[in-house]
Coordinates of C-alpha atoms and ligand atoms in Angstrom, one line a residue:
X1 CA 0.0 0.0 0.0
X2 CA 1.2 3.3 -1.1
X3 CA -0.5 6.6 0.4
X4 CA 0.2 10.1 0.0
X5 CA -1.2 12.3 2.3
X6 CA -1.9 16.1 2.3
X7 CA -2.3 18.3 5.5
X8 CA -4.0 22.1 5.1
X9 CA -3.0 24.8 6.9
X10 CA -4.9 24.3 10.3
X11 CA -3.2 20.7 10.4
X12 CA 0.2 23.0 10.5
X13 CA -0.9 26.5 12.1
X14 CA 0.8 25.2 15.7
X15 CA 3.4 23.2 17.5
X16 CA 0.7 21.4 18.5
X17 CA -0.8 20.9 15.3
X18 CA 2.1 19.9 13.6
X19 CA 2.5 16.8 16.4
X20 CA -0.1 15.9 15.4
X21 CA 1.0 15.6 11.6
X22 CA 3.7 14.0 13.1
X23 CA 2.1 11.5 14.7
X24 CA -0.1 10.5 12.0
X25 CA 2.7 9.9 9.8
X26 CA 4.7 7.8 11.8
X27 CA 1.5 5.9 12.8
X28 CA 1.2 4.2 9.3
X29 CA 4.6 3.3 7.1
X30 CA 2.6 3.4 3.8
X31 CA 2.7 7.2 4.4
X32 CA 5.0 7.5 1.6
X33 CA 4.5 11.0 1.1
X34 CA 3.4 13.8 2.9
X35 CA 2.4 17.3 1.1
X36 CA 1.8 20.1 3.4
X37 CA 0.2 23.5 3.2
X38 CA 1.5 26.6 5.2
X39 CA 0.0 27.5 8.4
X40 CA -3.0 28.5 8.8
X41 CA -5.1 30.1 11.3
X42 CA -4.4 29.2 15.1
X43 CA -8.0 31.0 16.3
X44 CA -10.5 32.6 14.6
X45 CA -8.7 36.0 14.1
X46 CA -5.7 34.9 13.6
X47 CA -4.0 35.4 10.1
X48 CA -2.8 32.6 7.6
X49 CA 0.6 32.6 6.5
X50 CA -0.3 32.7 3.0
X51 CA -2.3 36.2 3.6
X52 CA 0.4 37.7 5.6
X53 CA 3.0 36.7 2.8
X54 CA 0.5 38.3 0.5
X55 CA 0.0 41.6 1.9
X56 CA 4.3 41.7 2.9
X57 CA 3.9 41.2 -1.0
X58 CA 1.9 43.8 -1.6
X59 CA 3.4 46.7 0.9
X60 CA 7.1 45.4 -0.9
X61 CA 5.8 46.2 -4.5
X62 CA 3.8 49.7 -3.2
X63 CA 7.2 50.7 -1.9
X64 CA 6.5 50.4 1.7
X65 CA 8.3 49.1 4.5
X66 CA 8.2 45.3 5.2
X67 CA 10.1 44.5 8.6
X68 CA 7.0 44.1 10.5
X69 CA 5.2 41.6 8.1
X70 CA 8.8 39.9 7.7
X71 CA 9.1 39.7 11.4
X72 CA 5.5 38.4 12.1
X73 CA 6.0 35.8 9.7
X74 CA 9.3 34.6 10.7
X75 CA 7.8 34.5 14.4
X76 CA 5.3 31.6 13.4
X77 CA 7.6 29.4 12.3
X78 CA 10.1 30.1 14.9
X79 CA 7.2 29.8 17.3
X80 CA 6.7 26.4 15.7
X81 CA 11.0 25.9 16.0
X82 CA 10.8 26.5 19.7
X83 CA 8.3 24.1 21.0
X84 CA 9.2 21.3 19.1
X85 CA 13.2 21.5 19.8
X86 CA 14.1 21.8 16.4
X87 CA 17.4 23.2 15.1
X88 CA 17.3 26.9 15.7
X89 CA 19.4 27.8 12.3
X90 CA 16.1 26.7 10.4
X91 CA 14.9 29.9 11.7
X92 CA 18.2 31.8 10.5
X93 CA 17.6 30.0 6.9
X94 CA 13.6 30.7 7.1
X95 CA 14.7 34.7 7.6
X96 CA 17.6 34.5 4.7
X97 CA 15.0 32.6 2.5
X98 CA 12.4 35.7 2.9
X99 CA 14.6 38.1 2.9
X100 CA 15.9 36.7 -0.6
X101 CA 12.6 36.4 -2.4
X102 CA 11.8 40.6 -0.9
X103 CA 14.7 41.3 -3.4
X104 CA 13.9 39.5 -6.2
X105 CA 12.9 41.4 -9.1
X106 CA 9.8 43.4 -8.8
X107 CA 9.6 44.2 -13.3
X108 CA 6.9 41.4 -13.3
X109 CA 4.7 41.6 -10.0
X110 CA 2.6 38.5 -11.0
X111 CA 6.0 36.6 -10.3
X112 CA 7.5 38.4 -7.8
X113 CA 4.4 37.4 -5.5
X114 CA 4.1 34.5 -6.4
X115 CA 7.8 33.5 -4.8
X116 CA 6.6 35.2 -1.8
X117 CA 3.6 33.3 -1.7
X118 CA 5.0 29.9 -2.2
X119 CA 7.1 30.7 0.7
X120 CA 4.6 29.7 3.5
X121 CA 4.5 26.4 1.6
X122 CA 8.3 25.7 1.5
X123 CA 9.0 26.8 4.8
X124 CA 6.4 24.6 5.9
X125 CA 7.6 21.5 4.7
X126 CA 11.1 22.2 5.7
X127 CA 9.4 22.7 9.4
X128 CA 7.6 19.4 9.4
X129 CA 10.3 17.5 7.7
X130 CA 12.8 18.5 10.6
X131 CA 10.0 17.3 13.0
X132 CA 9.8 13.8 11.8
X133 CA 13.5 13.5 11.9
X134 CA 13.1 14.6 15.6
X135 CA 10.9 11.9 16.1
X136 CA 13.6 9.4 14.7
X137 CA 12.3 8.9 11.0
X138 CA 14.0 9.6 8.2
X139 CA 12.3 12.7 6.4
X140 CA 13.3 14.4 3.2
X141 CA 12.1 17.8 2.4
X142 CA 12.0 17.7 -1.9
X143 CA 12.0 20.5 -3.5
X144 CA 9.6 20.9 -6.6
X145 CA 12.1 23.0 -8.5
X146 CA 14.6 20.0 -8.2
X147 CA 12.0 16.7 -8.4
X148 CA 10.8 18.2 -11.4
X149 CA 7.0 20.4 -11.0
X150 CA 6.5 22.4 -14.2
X151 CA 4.2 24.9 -14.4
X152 CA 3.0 27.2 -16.8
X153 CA 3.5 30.4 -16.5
X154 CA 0.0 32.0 -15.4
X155 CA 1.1 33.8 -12.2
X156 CA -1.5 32.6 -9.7
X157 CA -3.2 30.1 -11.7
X158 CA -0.7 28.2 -13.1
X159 CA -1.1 24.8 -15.3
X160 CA 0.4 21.7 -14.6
X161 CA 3.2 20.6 -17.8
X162 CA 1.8 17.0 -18.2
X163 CA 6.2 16.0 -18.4
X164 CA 5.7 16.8 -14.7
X165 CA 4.1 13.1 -13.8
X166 CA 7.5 11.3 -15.3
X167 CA 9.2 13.8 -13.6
X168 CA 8.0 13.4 -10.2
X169 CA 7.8 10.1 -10.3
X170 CA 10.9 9.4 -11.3
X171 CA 12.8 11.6 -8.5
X172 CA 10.4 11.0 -5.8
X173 CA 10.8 7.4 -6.3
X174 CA 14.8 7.3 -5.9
X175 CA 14.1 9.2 -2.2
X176 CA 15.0 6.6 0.3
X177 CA 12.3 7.4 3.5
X178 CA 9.6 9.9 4.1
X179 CA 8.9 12.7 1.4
X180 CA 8.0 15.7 2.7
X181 CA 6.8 18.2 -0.2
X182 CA 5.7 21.8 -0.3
X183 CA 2.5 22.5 -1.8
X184 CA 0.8 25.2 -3.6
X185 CA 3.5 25.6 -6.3
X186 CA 5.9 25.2 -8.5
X187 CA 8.6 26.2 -11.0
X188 CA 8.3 27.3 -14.7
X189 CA 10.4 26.3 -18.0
X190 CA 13.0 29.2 -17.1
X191 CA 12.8 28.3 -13.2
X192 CA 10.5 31.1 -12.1
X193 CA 8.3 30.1 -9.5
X194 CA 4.3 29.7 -10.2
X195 CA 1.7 29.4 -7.8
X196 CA -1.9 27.3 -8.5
X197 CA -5.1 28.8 -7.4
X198 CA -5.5 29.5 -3.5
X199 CA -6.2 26.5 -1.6
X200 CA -3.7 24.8 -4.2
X201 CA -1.9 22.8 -2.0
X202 CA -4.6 20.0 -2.7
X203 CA -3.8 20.0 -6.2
X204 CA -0.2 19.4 -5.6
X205 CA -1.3 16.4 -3.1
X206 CA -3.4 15.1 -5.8
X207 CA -0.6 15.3 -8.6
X208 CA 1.7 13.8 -6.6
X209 CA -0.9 10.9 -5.6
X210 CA -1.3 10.1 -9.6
X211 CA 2.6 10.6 -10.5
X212 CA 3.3 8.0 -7.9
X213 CA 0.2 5.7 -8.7
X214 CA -0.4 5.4 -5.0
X215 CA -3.4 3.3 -3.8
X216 CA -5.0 6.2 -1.5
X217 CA -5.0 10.0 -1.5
X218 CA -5.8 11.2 1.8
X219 CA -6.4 14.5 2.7
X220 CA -6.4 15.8 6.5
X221 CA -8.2 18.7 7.0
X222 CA -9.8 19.8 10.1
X223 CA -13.5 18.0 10.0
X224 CA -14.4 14.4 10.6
X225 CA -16.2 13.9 7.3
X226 CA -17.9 15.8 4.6
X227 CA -21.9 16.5 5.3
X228 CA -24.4 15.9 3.2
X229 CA -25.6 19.4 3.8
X230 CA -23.9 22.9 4.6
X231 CA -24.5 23.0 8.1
X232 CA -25.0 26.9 8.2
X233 CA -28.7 25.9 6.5
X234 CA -29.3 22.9 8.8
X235 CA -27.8 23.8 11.9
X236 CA -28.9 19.9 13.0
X237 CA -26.9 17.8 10.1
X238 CA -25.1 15.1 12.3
X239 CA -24.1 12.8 10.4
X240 CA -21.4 12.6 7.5
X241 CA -21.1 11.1 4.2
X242 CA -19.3 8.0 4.3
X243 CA -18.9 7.5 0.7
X244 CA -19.2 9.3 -2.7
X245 CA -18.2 9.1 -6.2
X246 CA -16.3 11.6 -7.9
X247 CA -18.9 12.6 -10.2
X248 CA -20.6 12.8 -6.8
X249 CA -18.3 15.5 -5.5
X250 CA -18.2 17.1 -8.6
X251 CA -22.1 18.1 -8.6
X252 CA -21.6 19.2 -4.9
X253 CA -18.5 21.5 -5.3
X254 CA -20.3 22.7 -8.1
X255 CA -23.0 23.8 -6.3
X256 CA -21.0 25.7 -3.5
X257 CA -20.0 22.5 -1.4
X258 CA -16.3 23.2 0.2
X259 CA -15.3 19.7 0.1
X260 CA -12.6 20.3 -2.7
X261 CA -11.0 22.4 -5.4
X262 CA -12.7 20.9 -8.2
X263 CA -9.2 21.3 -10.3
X264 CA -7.8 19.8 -7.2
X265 CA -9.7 16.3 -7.6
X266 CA -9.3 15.8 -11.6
X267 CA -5.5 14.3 -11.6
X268 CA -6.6 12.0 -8.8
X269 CA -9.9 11.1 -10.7
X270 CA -8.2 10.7 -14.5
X271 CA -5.6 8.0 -12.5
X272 CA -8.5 6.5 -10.7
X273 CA -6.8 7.0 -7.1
X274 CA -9.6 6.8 -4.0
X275 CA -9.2 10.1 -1.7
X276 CA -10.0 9.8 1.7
X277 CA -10.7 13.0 3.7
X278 CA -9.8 12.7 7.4
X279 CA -9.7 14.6 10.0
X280 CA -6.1 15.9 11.8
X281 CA -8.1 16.5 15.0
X282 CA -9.7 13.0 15.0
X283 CA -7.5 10.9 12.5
X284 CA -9.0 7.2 13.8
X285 CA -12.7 9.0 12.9
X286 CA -14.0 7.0 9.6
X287 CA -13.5 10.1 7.0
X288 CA -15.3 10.6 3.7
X289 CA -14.3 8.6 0.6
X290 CA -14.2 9.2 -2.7
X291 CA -14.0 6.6 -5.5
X292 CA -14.3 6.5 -9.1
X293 CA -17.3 3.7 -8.0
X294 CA -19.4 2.6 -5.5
X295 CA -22.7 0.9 -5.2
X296 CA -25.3 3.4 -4.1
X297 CA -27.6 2.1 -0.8
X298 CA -31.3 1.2 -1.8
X299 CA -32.4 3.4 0.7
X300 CA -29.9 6.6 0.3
X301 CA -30.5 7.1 -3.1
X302 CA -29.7 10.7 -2.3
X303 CA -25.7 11.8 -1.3
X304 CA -26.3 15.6 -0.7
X305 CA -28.4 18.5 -1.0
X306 CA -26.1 21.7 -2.4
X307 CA -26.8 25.3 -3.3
X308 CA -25.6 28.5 -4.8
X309 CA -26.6 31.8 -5.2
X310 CA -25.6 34.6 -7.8
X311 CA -26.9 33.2 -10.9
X312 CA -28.9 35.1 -13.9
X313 CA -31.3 34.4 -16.0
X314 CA -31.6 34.8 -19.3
X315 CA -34.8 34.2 -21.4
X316 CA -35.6 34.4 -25.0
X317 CA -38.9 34.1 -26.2
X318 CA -39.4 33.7 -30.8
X319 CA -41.9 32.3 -32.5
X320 CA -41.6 29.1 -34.5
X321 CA -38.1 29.4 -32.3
X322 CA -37.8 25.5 -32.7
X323 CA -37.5 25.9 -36.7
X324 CA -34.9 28.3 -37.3
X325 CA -32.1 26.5 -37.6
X326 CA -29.0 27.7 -36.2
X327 CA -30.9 29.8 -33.8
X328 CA -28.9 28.2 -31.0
X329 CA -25.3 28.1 -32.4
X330 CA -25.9 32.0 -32.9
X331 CA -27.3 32.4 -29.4
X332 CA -24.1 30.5 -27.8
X333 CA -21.5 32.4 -30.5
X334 CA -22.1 35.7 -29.1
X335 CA -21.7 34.4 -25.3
X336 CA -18.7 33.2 -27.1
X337 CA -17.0 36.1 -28.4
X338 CA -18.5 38.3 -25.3
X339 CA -16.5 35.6 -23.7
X340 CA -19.0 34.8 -21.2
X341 CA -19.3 30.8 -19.4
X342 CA -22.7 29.2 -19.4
X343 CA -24.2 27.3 -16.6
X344 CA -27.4 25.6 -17.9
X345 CA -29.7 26.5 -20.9
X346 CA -32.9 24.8 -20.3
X347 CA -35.4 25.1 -23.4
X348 CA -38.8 24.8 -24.4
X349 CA -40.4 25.4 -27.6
X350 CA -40.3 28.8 -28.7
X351 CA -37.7 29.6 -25.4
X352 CA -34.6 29.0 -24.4
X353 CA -33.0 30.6 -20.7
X354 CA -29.4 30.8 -20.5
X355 CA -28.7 30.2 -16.4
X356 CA -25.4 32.5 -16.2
X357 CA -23.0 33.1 -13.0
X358 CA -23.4 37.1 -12.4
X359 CA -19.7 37.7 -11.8
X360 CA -19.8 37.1 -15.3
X361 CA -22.6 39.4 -16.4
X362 CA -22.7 42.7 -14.8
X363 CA -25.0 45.4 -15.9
X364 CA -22.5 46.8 -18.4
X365 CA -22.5 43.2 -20.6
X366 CA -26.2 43.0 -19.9
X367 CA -26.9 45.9 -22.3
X368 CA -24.1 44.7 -24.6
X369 CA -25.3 41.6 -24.9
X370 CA -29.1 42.2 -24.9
X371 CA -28.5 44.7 -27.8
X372 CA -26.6 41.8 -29.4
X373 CA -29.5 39.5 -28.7
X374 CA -32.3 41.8 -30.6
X375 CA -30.2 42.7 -33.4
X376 CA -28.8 39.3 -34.1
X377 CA -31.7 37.1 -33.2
X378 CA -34.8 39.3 -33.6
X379 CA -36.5 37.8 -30.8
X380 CA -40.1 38.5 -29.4
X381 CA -39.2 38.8 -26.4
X382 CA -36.4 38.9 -23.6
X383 CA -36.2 38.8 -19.9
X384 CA -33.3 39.0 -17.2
X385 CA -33.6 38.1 -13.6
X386 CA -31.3 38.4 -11.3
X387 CA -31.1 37.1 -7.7
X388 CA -31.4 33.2 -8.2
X389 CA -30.3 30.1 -6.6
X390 CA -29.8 27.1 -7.8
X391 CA -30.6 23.9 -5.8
X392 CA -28.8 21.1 -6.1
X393 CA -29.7 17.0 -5.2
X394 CA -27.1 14.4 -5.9
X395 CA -26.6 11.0 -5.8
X396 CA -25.8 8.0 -7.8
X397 CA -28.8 5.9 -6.7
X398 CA -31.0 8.5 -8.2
X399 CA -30.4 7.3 -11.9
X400 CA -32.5 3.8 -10.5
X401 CA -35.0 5.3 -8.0
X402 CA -38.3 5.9 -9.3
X403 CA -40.7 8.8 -8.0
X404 CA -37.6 11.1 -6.8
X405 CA -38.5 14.3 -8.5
X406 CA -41.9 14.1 -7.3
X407 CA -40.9 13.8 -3.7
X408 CA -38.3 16.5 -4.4
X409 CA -41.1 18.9 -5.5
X410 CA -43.7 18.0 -3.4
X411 CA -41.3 18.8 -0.5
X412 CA -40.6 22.3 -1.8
X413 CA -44.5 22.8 -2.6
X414 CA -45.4 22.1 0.6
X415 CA -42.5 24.1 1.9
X416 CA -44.7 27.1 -0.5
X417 CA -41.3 27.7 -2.7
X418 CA -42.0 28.4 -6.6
X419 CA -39.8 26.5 -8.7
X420 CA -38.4 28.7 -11.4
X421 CA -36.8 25.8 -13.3
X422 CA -36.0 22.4 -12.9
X423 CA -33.8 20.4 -15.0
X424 CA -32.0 16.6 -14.8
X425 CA -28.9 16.6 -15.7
X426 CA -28.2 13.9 -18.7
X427 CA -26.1 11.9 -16.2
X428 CA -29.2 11.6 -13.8
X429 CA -27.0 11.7 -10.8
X430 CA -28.2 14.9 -10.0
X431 CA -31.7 17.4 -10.3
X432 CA -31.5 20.6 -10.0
X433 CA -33.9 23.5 -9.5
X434 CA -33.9 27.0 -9.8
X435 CA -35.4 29.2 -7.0
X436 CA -35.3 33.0 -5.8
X437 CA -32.5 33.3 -3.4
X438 CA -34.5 34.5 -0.3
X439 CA -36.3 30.7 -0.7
X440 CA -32.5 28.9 -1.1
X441 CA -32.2 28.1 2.7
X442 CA -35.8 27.3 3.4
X443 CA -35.3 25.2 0.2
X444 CA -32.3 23.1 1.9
X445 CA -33.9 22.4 5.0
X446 CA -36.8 21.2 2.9
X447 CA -34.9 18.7 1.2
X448 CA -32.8 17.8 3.5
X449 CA -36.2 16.7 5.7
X450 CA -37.4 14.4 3.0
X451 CA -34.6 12.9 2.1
X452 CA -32.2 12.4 5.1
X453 CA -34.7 12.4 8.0
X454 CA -35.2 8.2 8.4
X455 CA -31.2 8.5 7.7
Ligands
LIG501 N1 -1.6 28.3 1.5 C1 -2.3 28.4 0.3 C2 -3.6 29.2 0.5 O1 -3.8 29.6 1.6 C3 -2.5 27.1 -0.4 C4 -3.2 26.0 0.4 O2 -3.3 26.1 1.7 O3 -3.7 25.1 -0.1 O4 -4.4 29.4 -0.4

């Protein structure tokens, strides 16, 4: 058995926490490889490394001074340093290491912060890997500038380089004992440092898990299991999922569920690698897993209930709409060149709505692309709403249950919410309706009643 294992930034924020890590590591030898994020947050109002590197970052490029920033962030790893006995010079090299990447060249800012970002990251690994050698295990902290990472070179959203899988799995393999790896980033063709999206270091933990064919991907993060339900709305939710498929997960993230980066999953899912999120706090706690399979339970045909808000809607009302051929293509070209995503686009007849996300349809493309519409399309008519939420139900087993939409609706009838639209996706694993956004959490709860309650 071969698992790599990723730990976000509350696994790391403390001495404490970082024990822990420790511990969990050297509980299980097929913990191969161990991909760590920087610390996070110790309370509540406590900062995250990452945002304190960002706004040092910032004040360095606006010309300001940095000392205090510097000094802040060197005092939570040394903080770390203290209580764990660990070589005071790490501290020294932490300091240089900062220090360095303040004077790199400021000509491109994307890259300049983007070194000082992936700094909480590679300090962090350094940190835990000198804590497992503490504890008597041999620990290597690999660097993805030297085991091969390529990125591209989008500044803050940087691309994997698909050569990056024989890469890493070549030099990760010749490490003799535990791998300790930064993650969050990597380097470009001409050595530059790149950063993936925030929350990134899951997408490193799942590159590595693919590169290295390992047999589980598991990802500590700071709850016992993922909920079937955000428990903001239902305040009650007790009990976790135990089990989901990726296309699963990907209908929930989709729909607001913080389980996952979606990017974060896909290397993982295309090598067919099982994650399993645990919990640092509560590691022996049975987790959520997700597989490229499972056999859905007879009587849980339903995984989880997500919802989002900020969608628009678009509707277009012509005539003998169904006949005009090319009516569609045209419709979707000039979302095209106004270079705007679609979500849905349920039609009828003589309609079609286009379900759009409103960060990508302010009132300024609106009017563009209304005018667009009318003098393009020549409808009858056209409507825009804004303020919806989309509501989301999920679940392999729905695709063989019978009667499921009807107790869907019927429980947000009697609940008195309108549904705007409904639509199936092809896949049948999940049903989705479109409400006003002042229904979305009453919506939820209602749900969540009919199809969890006997659960
Ligand atoms: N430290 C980075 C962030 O806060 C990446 C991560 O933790 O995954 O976004």
């Amino acid at each position: 058995m071969f698992k790599v294992c990723k730990f976000g930034g509350s696994s790391l924020a403390d001495a404490g926490q970082v024990q822990k890590v420790c511990d969990i590591v050297l509980a299980d030898p097929d913990r191969r490889v161990v991909v760590v994020s920087a610390p996070g947050k110790r309370h509540k109002t406590d900062n995250k490394v990452t945002d304190l590197l960002i706004d040092c970052g910032q004040q360095a490029l606006a010309g300001a001074s940095t000392e205090e920033l510097l000094l802040e962030i060197v005092g939570r790893y040394s903080e770390i340093q203290r209580e764990l006995n660990l070589d005071p010079r790490l501290i020294d090299d932490i300091e240089d290491d900062l220090r360095a990447r303040l004077n790199n060249d400021r000509d491109n800012p994307g890259m300049f912060m983007d070194a000082m970002k992936a700094a909480g990251e590679d300090n962090s690994a350094k940190i835990v890997a000198a804590a497992l050698r503490v504890r008597g295990a041999t620990a290597i902290y690999a660097s993805p500038a030297t085991t091969g990472m390529l990125l591209s070179d989008e500044f803050g959203n940087a691309q994997l380089l698909p050569e990056s899988y024989k890469n890493l799995h070549i030099s990760l393999n010749a490490i003799k004992g535990i791998v300790v790896y930064p993650g969050f980033f990597g380097v470009t063709l001409s050595g530059a440092i790149a950063t993936f999206p925030r929350g990134g270091s899951d997408i490193t933990g799942s590159i590595l898990a693919a590169a290295l064919r390992a047999d589980v991907y598991e990802n500590f993060t700071d709850v016992s299991s993922v909920y079937p339900v955000d428990p903001r709305l239902v305040p009650s939710v007790t009990h976790g999922i135990d089990e989901m498929t990726y296309r699963e997960m990907r209908e929930l993230a989709y729909a607001g569920f913080g389980v996952f980066h979606d990017e974060a999953v896909f290397p993982a899912f295309r090598a067919g690698i099982t994650i399993h999120i645990c919990n640092t706090n509560d590691p022996n706690a049975p987790g959520t897993w997700v597989s490229p399979d499972r056999k859905p339970r007879a009587d849980q045909p339903v995984v989880g209930i997500a919802s989002d808000t900020g969608f628009v809607n678009v509707y277009i009302d012509k005539y003998m709409m169904n006949r005009e051929v090319g009516f569609g293509l045209r419709l979707l070209n000039i979302l095209a060149e106004e270079n705007i995503p679609y979500e849905h686009m349920p039609s009828g007849i003589d309609n079609v709505s286009l379900v759009l996300r409103d960060r990508h349809f302010d009132e300024k493309t609106e009017a563009r692309v209304l005018a667009r519409i009318q003098a393009e399309l020549k409808p009858d008519n056209t409507q825009v709403d804004r303020g919806y939420a989309l509501v989301m139900v999920v679940g392999e087993g729905m695709q063989y249950t019978v009667g499921l939409t009807s107790r869907a609706t019927r429980a947000l009838a009697d609940a008195g919410i309108n549904i705007e639209m409904i639509n199936q996706g092809a896949s049948e694993i999940s049903l989705m309706f479109g409400i006003k956004e002042a229904d979305r959490s009453r919506a939820v709860q209602a749900l969540y009643a009919e199809f969890f309650k006997a659960v």
